[in-house]
Amino acid sequence: MPIAEMSVNVLLIFAVGGGVGFLSGLFGVGGGFLMTPLLFFIGMELSIKAFVISLRQALLVVGGQLVSAALLAVLIGLLLDVTTREIVILSFVIAISSTVVAMKMLDEMDALRGDAGRIAVGVLIAQDIAVVPMLIFVSSFGGQGFDITATAIRVLVAVGIMAGLLWYFGRFGKLKVPFAERVEDKVELLALGALALCFSAAAISGVAGLSPAYGAFLAGICIGNSTLRSRVIPVVEPIQSVLLVIFFLSIGLLIDLTFIWDHLAIVLLAAVGVVAAKSVLNVMFLRWTGSSPQTALIAGLSMAQVGEFSFVLAAAGLAASALSDDLYRLVNAVTAITMLVSP
């Protein structure tokens, strides 16, 4: 099996995969087996310096998206007669855009490296960061009652650690890895070491009461802003590609065609309404925060769909018994349709 033009023992890959699967199940990563490494890869590709340049505008836009998504979720909740917890989950789902789809659209328009791409990527990174406390919040809905104090503390701790990391890397630059020169040319060690760090951080985060995906995301940020970044990213790209394919295949399995056909009017109305509302609001927020009309239009339309992490948020809500089966299927259907119809 060639990885980065070097051979890897197939039996070793299977052994590591089995071990990772066992540990992920043991430490509660299981249900997020795909999303845990995917968040690790997203964190690894996060450029702190590029993000800091558009930080103010990105935070303002994401804040506006969250508020408008909450209002839209309340409106949907009144029409569908859903619970308060379901409205909260819907607001998170609507606010998130697809990083994969948006960046592909911008790249095809040759706008990814322009002003529109820079601003859109900054907003998408801020959304990806916001997903982690969202997952912690939604997962806290499980059990007999909802402890708002404990949940607030967990979210504040998570946000505080994340902010500390962003501040450190923004100020001091790359993290120097001990003995980096001895392992930088050893492809197998880099691949296995990256995966080991990913799942170790996820396990520790899960045991600490935070989301396993949170630990994986932090580990990705540390690797992506270290002296080994340029060596590790090419090595793990094949793994990332395989996981992305499996993830989107699993999305196809989540789509209930019978449910869509039986509720076709509601599904189409929700999909069209969400895309139209997000398009208008995104452009409006970008214009208010200083972007030119053309930049705001391109960046705003690229983020009009509902994102892939909405599947994860909906699944977390269903697992916590905070989201009904019908609403879960509706979220999956709307998310898939909005991603499919994106240019």
mmCIF file of C-alpha atoms in Angstrom:
data_model
loop_
_atom_site.group_PDB
_atom_site.id
_atom_site.type_symbol
_atom_site.label_atom_id
_atom_site.label_comp_id
_atom_site.label_asym_id
_atom_site.label_seq_id
_atom_site.Cartn_x
_atom_site.Cartn_y
_atom_site.Cartn_z
ATOM 1 C CA MET A 1 0.000 0.000 0.000
ATOM 2 C CA PRO A 2 1.816 3.181 -1.102
ATOM 3 C CA ILE A 3 1.537 6.229 1.061
ATOM 4 C CA ALA A 4 3.548 9.253 0.024
ATOM 5 C CA GLU A 5 5.635 7.023 -2.278
ATOM 6 C CA MET A 6 6.701 4.684 0.543
ATOM 7 C CA SER A 7 5.442 1.220 1.411
ATOM 8 C CA VAL A 8 3.538 0.491 4.604
ATOM 9 C CA ASN A 9 2.966 -2.972 6.049
ATOM 10 C CA VAL A 10 -0.689 -3.833 5.402
ATOM 11 C CA LEU A 11 -0.906 -6.017 8.501
ATOM 12 C CA LEU A 12 0.393 -3.101 10.556
ATOM 13 C CA ILE A 13 -2.363 -0.849 9.165
ATOM 14 C CA PHE A 14 -5.028 -3.411 10.075
ATOM 15 C CA ALA A 15 -3.536 -3.882 13.523
ATOM 16 C CA VAL A 16 -3.450 -0.148 14.192
ATOM 17 C CA GLY A 17 -6.979 0.225 12.815
ATOM 18 C CA GLY A 18 -8.227 -2.509 15.119
ATOM 19 C CA GLY A 19 -6.480 -0.951 18.089
ATOM 20 C CA VAL A 20 -7.864 2.490 17.294
ATOM 21 C CA GLY A 21 -11.351 1.038 16.920
ATOM 22 C CA PHE A 22 -11.094 -0.703 20.292
ATOM 23 C CA LEU A 23 -9.781 2.388 22.074
ATOM 24 C CA SER A 24 -12.355 4.661 20.450
ATOM 25 C CA GLY A 25 -15.141 2.379 21.652
ATOM 26 C CA LEU A 26 -13.565 2.074 25.091
ATOM 27 C CA PHE A 27 -13.269 5.812 25.619
ATOM 28 C CA GLY A 28 -16.564 6.800 24.059
ATOM 29 C CA VAL A 29 -15.238 8.053 20.761
ATOM 30 C CA GLY A 30 -17.167 5.302 18.928
ATOM 31 C CA GLY A 31 -20.169 7.173 17.549
ATOM 32 C CA GLY A 32 -17.900 9.970 16.380
ATOM 33 C CA PHE A 33 -15.268 7.647 14.896
ATOM 34 C CA LEU A 34 -15.382 9.458 11.546
ATOM 35 C CA MET A 35 -15.842 12.994 12.832
ATOM 36 C CA THR A 36 -13.070 12.706 15.425
ATOM 37 C CA PRO A 37 -10.216 12.324 12.882
ATOM 38 C CA LEU A 38 -11.947 14.683 10.428
ATOM 39 C CA LEU A 39 -11.960 17.436 13.055
ATOM 40 C CA PHE A 40 -8.322 16.582 13.730
ATOM 41 C CA PHE A 41 -7.506 17.118 10.041
ATOM 42 C CA ILE A 42 -9.477 20.390 9.932
ATOM 43 C CA GLY A 43 -7.595 21.659 12.968
ATOM 44 C CA MET A 44 -4.293 20.606 11.403
ATOM 45 C CA GLU A 45 -4.952 22.647 8.251
ATOM 46 C CA LEU A 46 -6.022 25.712 10.238
ATOM 47 C CA SER A 47 -3.639 28.608 9.640
ATOM 48 C CA ILE A 48 -3.757 30.712 12.789
ATOM 49 C CA LYS A 49 -2.041 33.726 11.204
ATOM 50 C CA ALA A 50 -4.420 33.744 8.211
ATOM 51 C CA PHE A 51 -7.373 33.407 10.567
ATOM 52 C CA VAL A 52 -6.183 36.248 12.802
ATOM 53 C CA ILE A 53 -6.078 38.620 9.792
ATOM 54 C CA SER A 54 -9.839 38.262 9.250
ATOM 55 C CA LEU A 55 -10.668 37.439 12.893
ATOM 56 C CA ARG A 56 -12.773 40.500 13.701
ATOM 57 C CA GLN A 57 -14.964 40.299 10.610
ATOM 58 C CA ALA A 58 -15.272 36.497 10.894
ATOM 59 C CA LEU A 59 -16.435 36.677 14.512
ATOM 60 C CA LEU A 60 -18.942 39.430 13.745
ATOM 61 C CA VAL A 61 -20.374 37.501 10.790
ATOM 62 C CA VAL A 62 -20.591 34.228 12.730
ATOM 63 C CA GLY A 63 -22.244 36.045 15.628
ATOM 64 C CA GLY A 64 -24.831 37.460 13.230
ATOM 65 C CA GLN A 65 -25.337 34.020 11.682
ATOM 66 C CA LEU A 66 -25.955 32.451 15.087
ATOM 67 C CA VAL A 67 -28.487 35.105 16.098
ATOM 68 C CA SER A 68 -30.345 34.973 12.776
ATOM 69 C CA ALA A 69 -30.269 31.145 12.813
ATOM 70 C CA ALA A 70 -31.794 31.193 16.290
ATOM 71 C CA LEU A 71 -34.610 33.462 15.100
ATOM 72 C CA LEU A 72 -35.197 31.271 12.058
ATOM 73 C CA ALA A 73 -35.214 28.159 14.273
ATOM 74 C CA VAL A 74 -37.816 29.763 16.548
ATOM 75 C CA LEU A 75 -39.993 30.483 13.508
ATOM 76 C CA ILE A 76 -39.643 26.881 12.295
ATOM 77 C CA GLY A 77 -40.303 25.667 15.832
ATOM 78 C CA LEU A 78 -43.564 27.589 16.020
ATOM 79 C CA LEU A 79 -44.691 26.150 12.677
ATOM 80 C CA LEU A 80 -43.750 22.559 13.553
ATOM 81 C CA ASP A 81 -44.601 22.716 17.282
ATOM 82 C CA VAL A 82 -41.231 21.471 18.578
ATOM 83 C CA THR A 83 -39.570 21.661 22.009
ATOM 84 C CA THR A 84 -37.118 24.293 23.234
ATOM 85 C CA ARG A 85 -34.214 21.844 23.029
ATOM 86 C CA GLU A 86 -35.089 21.052 19.436
ATOM 87 C CA ILE A 87 -35.154 24.764 18.612
ATOM 88 C CA VAL A 88 -31.644 25.133 20.080
ATOM 89 C CA ILE A 89 -30.352 22.229 17.993
ATOM 90 C CA LEU A 90 -32.067 23.595 14.874
ATOM 91 C CA SER A 91 -30.411 26.994 15.403
ATOM 92 C CA PHE A 92 -26.977 25.328 15.561
ATOM 93 C CA VAL A 93 -27.736 23.230 12.482
ATOM 94 C CA ILE A 94 -28.892 26.192 10.389
ATOM 95 C CA ALA A 95 -25.941 28.392 11.375
ATOM 96 C CA ILE A 96 -23.269 25.967 10.113
ATOM 97 C CA SER A 97 -22.132 26.031 6.471
ATOM 98 C CA SER A 98 -20.181 23.363 4.596
ATOM 99 C CA THR A 99 -16.441 24.045 4.557
ATOM 100 C CA VAL A 100 -15.880 21.391 1.880
ATOM 101 C CA VAL A 101 -18.615 22.642 -0.484
ATOM 102 C CA ALA A 102 -17.897 26.346 0.020
ATOM 103 C CA MET A 103 -14.164 25.999 -0.631
ATOM 104 C CA LYS A 104 -14.839 23.876 -3.712
ATOM 105 C CA MET A 105 -17.214 26.537 -5.072
ATOM 106 C CA LEU A 106 -14.724 29.337 -4.424
ATOM 107 C CA ASP A 107 -11.900 27.343 -6.014
ATOM 108 C CA GLU A 108 -13.958 26.707 -9.172
ATOM 109 C CA MET A 109 -14.703 30.438 -9.414
ATOM 110 C CA ASP A 110 -10.979 31.252 -8.948
ATOM 111 C CA ALA A 111 -11.978 33.276 -5.879
ATOM 112 C CA LEU A 112 -10.430 31.119 -3.152
ATOM 113 C CA ARG A 113 -7.234 33.170 -2.964
ATOM 114 C CA GLY A 114 -8.965 36.532 -3.384
ATOM 115 C CA ASP A 115 -10.744 38.734 -0.854
ATOM 116 C CA ALA A 116 -13.932 36.672 -1.042
ATOM 117 C CA GLY A 117 -12.022 33.459 -0.403
ATOM 118 C CA ARG A 118 -10.027 34.924 2.470
ATOM 119 C CA ILE A 119 -13.123 36.223 4.242
ATOM 120 C CA ALA A 120 -15.210 33.116 3.550
ATOM 121 C CA VAL A 121 -12.462 30.820 4.818
ATOM 122 C CA GLY A 122 -12.144 32.947 7.969
ATOM 123 C CA VAL A 123 -15.883 32.661 8.626
ATOM 124 C CA LEU A 124 -15.851 28.908 7.913
ATOM 125 C CA ILE A 125 -12.934 28.392 10.307
ATOM 126 C CA ALA A 126 -14.807 30.331 13.010
ATOM 127 C CA GLN A 127 -17.843 28.105 12.379
ATOM 128 C CA ASP A 128 -15.717 24.951 12.631
ATOM 129 C CA ILE A 129 -14.344 26.186 15.952
ATOM 130 C CA ALA A 130 -17.880 26.959 17.154
ATOM 131 C CA VAL A 131 -18.983 23.391 16.340
ATOM 132 C CA VAL A 132 -16.989 22.027 19.287
ATOM 133 C CA PRO A 133 -18.813 23.927 22.085
ATOM 134 C CA MET A 134 -22.052 23.284 20.193
ATOM 135 C CA LEU A 135 -21.409 19.529 20.399
ATOM 136 C CA ILE A 136 -20.641 19.807 24.109
ATOM 137 C CA PHE A 137 -23.836 21.787 24.658
ATOM 138 C CA VAL A 138 -26.059 19.408 22.663
ATOM 139 C CA SER A 139 -24.527 16.317 24.296
ATOM 140 C CA SER A 140 -25.388 17.813 27.684
ATOM 141 C CA PHE A 141 -29.077 17.468 26.852
ATOM 142 C CA GLY A 142 -28.860 13.745 27.627
ATOM 143 C CA GLY A 143 -30.006 12.290 30.924
ATOM 144 C CA GLN A 144 -32.915 13.092 33.166
ATOM 145 C CA GLY A 145 -32.246 16.792 33.504
ATOM 146 C CA PHE A 146 -30.211 19.600 31.998
ATOM 147 C CA ASP A 147 -27.624 21.092 34.353
ATOM 148 C CA ILE A 148 -27.088 24.541 32.884
ATOM 149 C CA THR A 149 -24.324 25.432 35.369
ATOM 150 C CA ALA A 150 -22.222 22.340 34.627
ATOM 151 C CA THR A 151 -22.783 22.761 30.889
ATOM 152 C CA ALA A 152 -21.810 26.453 31.028
ATOM 153 C CA ILE A 153 -18.621 25.575 32.901
ATOM 154 C CA ARG A 154 -17.704 22.893 30.346
ATOM 155 C CA VAL A 155 -18.320 25.259 27.423
ATOM 156 C CA LEU A 156 -16.351 28.086 29.091
ATOM 157 C CA VAL A 157 -13.427 25.753 29.807
ATOM 158 C CA ALA A 158 -13.465 24.496 26.208
ATOM 159 C CA VAL A 159 -13.639 28.016 24.765
ATOM 160 C CA GLY A 160 -10.957 29.225 27.185
ATOM 161 C CA ILE A 161 -8.497 26.494 26.204
ATOM 162 C CA MET A 162 -9.205 27.112 22.524
ATOM 163 C CA ALA A 163 -8.722 30.869 22.913
ATOM 164 C CA GLY A 164 -5.471 30.283 24.803
ATOM 165 C CA LEU A 165 -4.122 28.114 22.007
ATOM 166 C CA LEU A 166 -5.125 30.623 19.327
ATOM 167 C CA TRP A 167 -3.474 33.428 21.306
ATOM 168 C CA TYR A 168 -0.288 31.438 21.851
ATOM 169 C CA PHE A 169 0.176 30.420 18.220
ATOM 170 C CA GLY A 170 -0.839 33.866 16.983
ATOM 171 C CA ARG A 171 1.783 35.479 19.185
ATOM 172 C CA PHE A 172 4.677 33.006 19.345
ATOM 173 C CA GLY A 173 4.369 31.187 16.023
ATOM 174 C CA LYS A 174 5.146 27.526 15.454
ATOM 175 C CA LEU A 175 5.496 24.936 18.207
ATOM 176 C CA LYS A 176 8.920 23.285 18.162
ATOM 177 C CA VAL A 177 8.629 19.505 18.322
ATOM 178 C CA PRO A 178 11.507 17.721 20.126
ATOM 179 C CA PHE A 179 13.552 15.391 17.880
ATOM 180 C CA ALA A 180 11.602 16.597 14.813
ATOM 181 C CA GLU A 181 14.652 16.216 12.582
ATOM 182 C CA ARG A 182 14.900 12.517 13.470
ATOM 183 C CA VAL A 183 11.335 11.608 12.460
ATOM 184 C CA GLU A 184 10.503 14.101 9.696
ATOM 185 C CA ASP A 185 11.521 11.660 6.947
ATOM 186 C CA LYS A 186 9.904 8.566 8.518
ATOM 187 C CA VAL A 187 6.505 8.428 6.819
ATOM 188 C CA GLU A 188 5.133 5.499 8.810
ATOM 189 C CA LEU A 189 6.023 7.083 12.153
ATOM 190 C CA LEU A 190 4.511 10.421 11.149
ATOM 191 C CA ALA A 191 1.218 8.813 10.035
ATOM 192 C CA LEU A 192 0.880 6.523 13.054
ATOM 193 C CA GLY A 193 2.059 9.231 15.439
ATOM 194 C CA ALA A 194 -0.518 11.714 14.103
ATOM 195 C CA LEU A 195 -3.357 9.183 14.481
ATOM 196 C CA ALA A 196 -2.112 8.188 17.938
ATOM 197 C CA LEU A 197 -2.096 11.831 19.042
ATOM 198 C CA CYS A 198 -5.573 12.348 17.543
ATOM 199 C CA PHE A 199 -7.229 9.483 19.393
ATOM 200 C CA SER A 200 -5.236 9.964 22.603
ATOM 201 C CA ALA A 201 -6.369 13.592 22.814
ATOM 202 C CA ALA A 202 -9.928 12.508 21.972
ATOM 203 C CA ALA A 203 -9.872 9.877 24.732
ATOM 204 C CA ILE A 204 -8.503 12.318 27.327
ATOM 205 C CA SER A 205 -11.060 14.946 26.329
ATOM 206 C CA GLY A 206 -13.878 12.392 26.538
ATOM 207 C CA VAL A 207 -12.791 11.176 29.987
ATOM 208 C CA ALA A 208 -12.549 14.818 31.157
ATOM 209 C CA GLY A 209 -16.233 15.330 30.297
ATOM 210 C CA LEU A 210 -15.634 17.287 27.108
ATOM 211 C CA SER A 211 -16.395 16.093 23.583
ATOM 212 C CA PRO A 212 -13.814 13.624 22.150
ATOM 213 C CA ALA A 213 -13.991 15.662 18.925
ATOM 214 C CA TYR A 214 -12.824 18.691 20.934
ATOM 215 C CA GLY A 215 -9.614 16.963 21.997
ATOM 216 C CA ALA A 216 -8.955 15.795 18.448
ATOM 217 C CA PHE A 217 -9.484 19.332 17.119
ATOM 218 C CA LEU A 218 -7.023 20.787 19.635
ATOM 219 C CA ALA A 219 -4.465 18.105 18.757
ATOM 220 C CA GLY A 220 -4.884 18.999 15.075
ATOM 221 C CA ILE A 221 -4.293 22.686 15.797
ATOM 222 C CA CYS A 222 -1.088 21.826 17.695
ATOM 223 C CA ILE A 223 0.254 19.620 14.870
ATOM 224 C CA GLY A 224 -0.792 22.135 12.195
ATOM 225 C CA ASN A 225 1.092 24.919 13.944
ATOM 226 C CA SER A 226 4.229 22.952 14.704
ATOM 227 C CA THR A 227 7.538 22.530 12.900
ATOM 228 C CA LEU A 228 6.289 19.175 11.531
ATOM 229 C CA ARG A 229 3.256 20.639 9.732
ATOM 230 C CA SER A 230 4.779 20.538 6.237
ATOM 231 C CA ARG A 231 5.794 16.896 6.725
ATOM 232 C CA VAL A 232 2.671 15.526 8.413
ATOM 233 C CA ILE A 233 -0.041 17.020 6.172
ATOM 234 C CA PRO A 234 1.092 15.279 2.925
ATOM 235 C CA VAL A 235 1.405 11.992 4.828
ATOM 236 C CA VAL A 236 -2.119 12.025 6.271
ATOM 237 C CA GLU A 237 -3.852 13.383 3.149
ATOM 238 C CA PRO A 238 -4.635 9.865 1.796
ATOM 239 C CA ILE A 239 -6.213 8.952 5.143
ATOM 240 C CA GLN A 240 -8.237 12.165 5.112
ATOM 241 C CA SER A 241 -9.455 11.478 1.573
ATOM 242 C CA VAL A 242 -10.627 7.974 2.497
ATOM 243 C CA LEU A 243 -12.433 9.228 5.596
ATOM 244 C CA LEU A 244 -14.147 11.981 3.597
ATOM 245 C CA VAL A 245 -15.398 9.439 1.064
ATOM 246 C CA ILE A 246 -16.712 7.188 3.848
ATOM 247 C CA PHE A 247 -18.289 10.170 5.587
ATOM 248 C CA PHE A 248 -20.223 11.314 2.535
ATOM 249 C CA LEU A 249 -21.226 7.719 1.786
ATOM 250 C CA SER A 250 -22.619 7.520 5.298
ATOM 251 C CA ILE A 251 -24.533 10.734 4.635
ATOM 252 C CA GLY A 252 -26.211 9.039 1.677
ATOM 253 C CA LEU A 253 -27.220 6.178 3.960
ATOM 254 C CA LEU A 254 -28.819 8.656 6.376
ATOM 255 C CA ILE A 255 -31.201 10.064 3.753
ATOM 256 C CA ASP A 256 -34.662 8.560 4.102
ATOM 257 C CA LEU A 257 -36.205 8.756 0.607
ATOM 258 C CA THR A 258 -39.558 7.496 1.901
ATOM 259 C CA PHE A 259 -39.671 10.300 4.471
ATOM 260 C CA ILE A 260 -38.746 12.893 1.809
ATOM 261 C CA TRP A 261 -41.464 11.655 -0.535
ATOM 262 C CA ASP A 262 -44.098 11.574 2.216
ATOM 263 C CA HIS A 263 -43.164 15.098 3.368
ATOM 264 C CA LEU A 264 -41.962 16.508 0.049
ATOM 265 C CA ALA A 265 -43.591 19.935 0.431
ATOM 266 C CA ILE A 266 -42.187 20.506 3.939
ATOM 267 C CA VAL A 267 -38.690 19.315 2.977
ATOM 268 C CA LEU A 268 -38.503 21.465 -0.173
ATOM 269 C CA LEU A 269 -39.975 24.501 1.580
ATOM 270 C CA ALA A 270 -37.481 24.166 4.441
ATOM 271 C CA ALA A 271 -34.524 23.665 2.072
ATOM 272 C CA VAL A 272 -35.416 26.601 -0.188
ATOM 273 C CA GLY A 273 -36.231 28.813 2.784
ATOM 274 C CA VAL A 274 -32.971 28.070 4.592
ATOM 275 C CA VAL A 275 -30.816 28.618 1.478
ATOM 276 C CA ALA A 276 -32.619 31.855 0.582
ATOM 277 C CA ALA A 277 -32.443 33.202 4.144
ATOM 278 C CA LYS A 278 -28.777 32.281 4.588
ATOM 279 C CA SER A 279 -27.838 33.810 1.220
ATOM 280 C CA VAL A 280 -29.484 37.146 1.998
ATOM 281 C CA LEU A 281 -28.263 37.282 5.595
ATOM 282 C CA ASN A 282 -24.683 36.276 4.719
ATOM 283 C CA VAL A 283 -24.400 38.997 2.084
ATOM 284 C CA MET A 284 -25.962 41.523 4.454
ATOM 285 C CA PHE A 285 -23.605 40.674 7.336
ATOM 286 C CA LEU A 286 -20.547 40.794 5.088
ATOM 287 C CA ARG A 287 -21.583 44.189 3.709
ATOM 288 C CA TRP A 288 -22.174 45.538 7.217
ATOM 289 C CA THR A 289 -18.705 44.398 8.302
ATOM 290 C CA GLY A 290 -16.933 46.204 5.468
ATOM 291 C CA SER A 291 -16.803 43.906 2.430
ATOM 292 C CA SER A 292 -17.405 45.259 -1.059
ATOM 293 C CA PRO A 293 -20.676 44.291 -2.806
ATOM 294 C CA GLN A 294 -18.976 41.793 -5.133
ATOM 295 C CA THR A 295 -16.912 40.216 -2.353
ATOM 296 C CA ALA A 296 -19.947 39.974 -0.080
ATOM 297 C CA LEU A 297 -22.039 38.385 -2.847
ATOM 298 C CA ILE A 298 -19.468 35.723 -3.753
ATOM 299 C CA ALA A 299 -18.541 34.863 -0.163
ATOM 300 C CA GLY A 300 -22.156 34.989 1.035
ATOM 301 C CA LEU A 301 -23.524 32.683 -1.658
ATOM 302 C CA SER A 302 -20.691 30.183 -1.129
ATOM 303 C CA MET A 303 -21.881 29.699 2.476
ATOM 304 C CA ALA A 304 -25.613 29.421 1.740
ATOM 305 C CA GLN A 305 -25.871 25.643 2.285
ATOM 306 C CA VAL A 306 -26.227 23.748 5.559
ATOM 307 C CA GLY A 307 -22.913 22.127 6.525
ATOM 308 C CA GLU A 308 -21.749 18.567 7.041
ATOM 309 C CA PHE A 309 -21.328 19.077 10.778
ATOM 310 C CA SER A 310 -25.078 19.569 11.002
ATOM 311 C CA PHE A 311 -25.386 15.796 10.561
ATOM 312 C CA VAL A 312 -23.191 15.352 13.616
ATOM 313 C CA LEU A 313 -25.123 17.898 15.692
ATOM 314 C CA ALA A 314 -28.413 16.261 14.735
ATOM 315 C CA ALA A 315 -27.038 12.804 15.577
ATOM 316 C CA ALA A 316 -25.833 14.100 18.963
ATOM 317 C CA GLY A 317 -29.289 15.551 19.619
ATOM 318 C CA LEU A 318 -30.943 12.248 18.682
ATOM 319 C CA ALA A 319 -28.544 10.287 20.906
ATOM 320 C CA ALA A 320 -29.342 12.641 23.793
ATOM 321 C CA SER A 321 -33.107 12.127 23.204
ATOM 322 C CA ALA A 322 -33.427 15.853 22.574
ATOM 323 C CA LEU A 323 -34.412 15.514 18.909
ATOM 324 C CA SER A 324 -37.376 13.514 17.614
ATOM 325 C CA ASP A 325 -36.952 10.901 14.876
ATOM 326 C CA ASP A 326 -39.026 12.885 12.366
ATOM 327 C CA LEU A 327 -37.145 16.126 12.990
ATOM 328 C CA TYR A 328 -33.856 14.242 12.751
ATOM 329 C CA ARG A 329 -34.839 12.880 9.335
ATOM 330 C CA LEU A 330 -35.981 16.356 8.265
ATOM 331 C CA VAL A 331 -32.619 17.868 9.262
ATOM 332 C CA ASN A 332 -30.730 15.172 7.349
ATOM 333 C CA ALA A 333 -32.904 15.643 4.266
ATOM 334 C CA VAL A 334 -32.621 19.448 4.239
ATOM 335 C CA THR A 335 -28.874 19.358 4.868
ATOM 336 C CA ALA A 336 -28.274 16.853 2.063
ATOM 337 C CA ILE A 337 -30.460 18.758 -0.411
ATOM 338 C CA THR A 338 -28.824 22.128 0.307
ATOM 339 C CA MET A 339 -25.364 20.592 -0.162
ATOM 340 C CA LEU A 340 -26.355 18.794 -3.371
ATOM 341 C CA VAL A 341 -27.896 21.856 -5.043
ATOM 342 C CA SER A 342 -24.899 24.073 -4.299
ATOM 343 C CA PRO A 343 -23.204 24.998 -7.611
#
